[in-house]
Amino acid sequence: MVRKPVLLVVAHGSRDPRHAATVHALVRRVRALRPGLRVETGFLDFNLPSVHGVLESLAAEGVRDVVALPLLLTRAFHAKADIPAVLREAPPSLRVRQAEVLGPSPLLLSALERRLYEAGLSPADKSSTGVVLASAGSTDPEAIAVIAEIAREWRHTGWCAVRPAFASASLPRTEDAVRELRALGCARVAVAPYVIAPGRLPDRIAAGADVAGADVLSEVLGPAPELAALLLRRYAEALRQGQLTAA
């Protein structure tokens, strides 16, 4: 029997303990969806185990194939530089393929709406509610353009308006986007954090929502079922593109 390639979820890591706890909760949900698949977690910084440490351990066990999946919503610096650099240092006995980042995907929009409804909105509120799509931010123009395009696409699903915002590196900030939606005449304004796990930047998004008086602030995506399903989808895509065998 040919072993399935191991899925290695590559998370950024954070000094905030909520970050790692959320990542592990998401990975547990992925394992529950695919019991026969081995899923490991490695962190780029701040948390253990490190990506390099996991790869070394897998090689020592005799594992040969690994799909490294960036736990990232946009293809920015970490996906383009940091993660490839770490994977290049993998033991030579390992065949490692880097999967695509998670976004954009309709599953992520579904997860965002799930969080907004959990925060108190309903589908009937969409036409009168403006939404701030609040991401961490990036200096990468490609990543910024993707966030803007997601906001445009999401607007077409029935919301009053959708505006992108960024917690760092780019503008506008969350509070400015909330005020813009008020000025447009939206009856209520909701802030939807387009981030996976809690931490410093999501806290900044929440602070911006509070200072501008947003009506609704949803939770981070976290271990949403849509997110777990998306990880498995990216894994399957990497197998097809790399012609790795998943028996």
mmCIF file of N, CA, C and O in Angstrom, residues 37 39-40 60 66 91 101 108 117 127 132-133 141 146 152 155 157-158 180 182 186 202 205 207 216 222:
data_model
loop_
_atom_site.group_PDB
_atom_site.id
_atom_site.type_symbol
_atom_site.label_atom_id
_atom_site.label_comp_id
_atom_site.label_asym_id
_atom_site.label_seq_id
_atom_site.Cartn_x
_atom_site.Cartn_y
_atom_site.Cartn_z
ATOM 1 N N LEU A 37 -5.629 10.465 6.830
ATOM 2 C CA LEU A 37 -4.558 11.348 6.383
ATOM 3 C C LEU A 37 -3.757 11.838 7.582
ATOM 4 O O LEU A 37 -4.320 12.324 8.561
ATOM 5 N N VAL A 39 -1.780 14.549 9.352
ATOM 6 C CA VAL A 39 -1.691 16.002 9.274
ATOM 7 C C VAL A 39 -0.812 16.497 10.413
ATOM 8 O O VAL A 39 -1.085 16.224 11.586
ATOM 9 N N GLU A 40 0.242 17.211 10.078
ATOM 10 C CA GLU A 40 1.154 17.783 11.053
ATOM 11 C C GLU A 40 1.109 19.305 10.965
ATOM 12 O O GLU A 40 0.659 19.874 9.968
ATOM 13 N N ALA A 60 13.245 11.264 9.463
ATOM 14 C CA ALA A 60 13.801 10.230 10.340
ATOM 15 C C ALA A 60 12.863 9.035 10.468
ATOM 16 O O ALA A 60 13.311 7.905 10.690
ATOM 17 N N VAL A 66 5.723 14.880 1.201
ATOM 18 C CA VAL A 66 5.081 15.869 2.066
ATOM 19 C C VAL A 66 4.474 16.962 1.198
ATOM 20 O O VAL A 66 5.098 17.435 0.242
ATOM 21 N N PRO A 91 15.306 17.768 4.570
ATOM 22 C CA PRO A 91 16.223 16.656 4.310
ATOM 23 C C PRO A 91 16.087 16.159 2.873
ATOM 24 O O PRO A 91 14.969 16.118 2.326
ATOM 25 N N VAL A 101 -1.716 28.945 -1.445
ATOM 26 C CA VAL A 101 -2.335 29.570 -0.281
ATOM 27 C C VAL A 101 -3.848 29.363 -0.347
ATOM 28 O O VAL A 101 -4.394 28.960 -1.374
ATOM 29 N N LEU A 108 -14.049 30.614 1.564
ATOM 30 C CA LEU A 108 -13.685 31.650 2.530
ATOM 31 C C LEU A 108 -14.810 32.675 2.674
ATOM 32 O O LEU A 108 -15.088 33.145 3.784
ATOM 33 N N TYR A 117 -23.125 35.920 10.629
ATOM 34 C CA TYR A 117 -24.425 35.456 11.129
ATOM 35 C C TYR A 117 -24.314 35.009 12.594
ATOM 36 O O TYR A 117 -25.235 35.241 13.383
ATOM 37 N N SER A 127 -28.940 43.481 2.515
ATOM 38 C CA SER A 127 -29.127 44.635 1.632
ATOM 39 C C SER A 127 -28.974 45.971 2.349
ATOM 40 O O SER A 127 -28.725 46.998 1.705
ATOM 41 N N VAL A 132 -17.060 45.730 6.239
ATOM 42 C CA VAL A 132 -15.634 46.005 6.112
ATOM 43 C C VAL A 132 -14.906 44.665 6.091
ATOM 44 O O VAL A 132 -14.971 43.900 7.056
ATOM 45 N N LEU A 133 -14.255 44.377 4.992
ATOM 46 C CA LEU A 133 -13.437 43.174 4.872
ATOM 47 C C LEU A 133 -12.052 43.544 5.384
ATOM 48 O O LEU A 133 -11.234 44.134 4.678
ATOM 49 N N PRO A 141 1.811 44.269 -3.531
ATOM 50 C CA PRO A 141 0.678 44.787 -4.333
ATOM 51 C C PRO A 141 -0.269 43.685 -4.792
ATOM 52 O O PRO A 141 -1.478 43.914 -4.889
ATOM 53 N N VAL A 146 -5.740 41.393 -4.469
ATOM 54 C CA VAL A 146 -6.622 40.247 -4.237
ATOM 55 C C VAL A 146 -7.694 40.605 -3.207
ATOM 56 O O VAL A 146 -8.876 40.282 -3.385
ATOM 57 N N ARG A 152 -14.974 43.339 -3.929
ATOM 58 C CA ARG A 152 -15.878 43.617 -5.047
ATOM 59 C C ARG A 152 -16.804 42.425 -5.317
ATOM 60 O O ARG A 152 -18.008 42.586 -5.542
ATOM 61 N N ARG A 155 -19.495 42.025 -2.608
ATOM 62 C CA ARG A 155 -20.563 43.026 -2.727
ATOM 63 C C ARG A 155 -21.684 42.515 -3.636
ATOM 64 O O ARG A 155 -22.874 42.771 -3.385
ATOM 65 N N THR A 157 -22.958 39.719 -3.855
ATOM 66 C CA THR A 157 -23.811 38.681 -3.263
ATOM 67 C C THR A 157 -24.971 39.271 -2.480
ATOM 68 O O THR A 157 -25.740 38.522 -1.863
ATOM 69 N N GLY A 158 -25.112 40.614 -2.489
ATOM 70 C CA GLY A 158 -26.296 41.211 -1.879
ATOM 71 C C GLY A 158 -26.062 42.192 -0.751
ATOM 72 O O GLY A 158 -27.020 42.795 -0.255
ATOM 73 N N GLU A 180 -16.607 55.357 6.149
ATOM 74 C CA GLU A 180 -16.988 55.498 4.742
ATOM 75 C C GLU A 180 -18.333 54.829 4.470
ATOM 76 O O GLU A 180 -19.186 55.381 3.762
ATOM 77 N N ARG A 182 -20.698 54.331 6.644
ATOM 78 C CA ARG A 182 -21.724 55.170 7.274
ATOM 79 C C ARG A 182 -22.106 56.315 6.328
ATOM 80 O O ARG A 182 -23.292 56.622 6.136
ATOM 81 N N CYS A 186 -25.337 53.205 4.587
ATOM 82 C CA CYS A 186 -25.683 51.855 5.041
ATOM 83 C C CYS A 186 -26.329 51.937 6.420
ATOM 84 O O CYS A 186 -25.827 52.632 7.308
ATOM 85 N N PRO A 202 -5.361 41.199 14.439
ATOM 86 C CA PRO A 202 -6.808 41.092 14.644
ATOM 87 C C PRO A 202 -7.304 41.963 15.798
ATOM 88 O O PRO A 202 -8.410 42.521 15.733
ATOM 89 N N ILE A 205 -7.754 45.323 14.417
ATOM 90 C CA ILE A 205 -8.999 45.399 13.650
ATOM 91 C C ILE A 205 -10.180 45.632 14.592
ATOM 92 O O ILE A 205 -11.041 46.479 14.347
ATOM 93 N N ALA A 207 -10.140 46.931 17.569
ATOM 94 C CA ALA A 207 -10.072 48.273 18.151
ATOM 95 C C ALA A 207 -10.592 49.318 17.165
ATOM 96 O O ALA A 207 -11.299 50.254 17.552
ATOM 97 N N VAL A 216 -21.515 45.593 14.246
ATOM 98 C CA VAL A 216 -21.232 44.162 14.388
ATOM 99 C C VAL A 216 -19.755 43.926 14.127
ATOM 100 O O VAL A 216 -19.184 44.496 13.188
ATOM 101 N N GLY A 222 -10.834 31.214 12.214
ATOM 102 C CA GLY A 222 -10.565 30.112 13.141
ATOM 103 C C GLY A 222 -10.809 28.746 12.524
ATOM 104 O O GLY A 222 -10.593 28.529 11.335
#
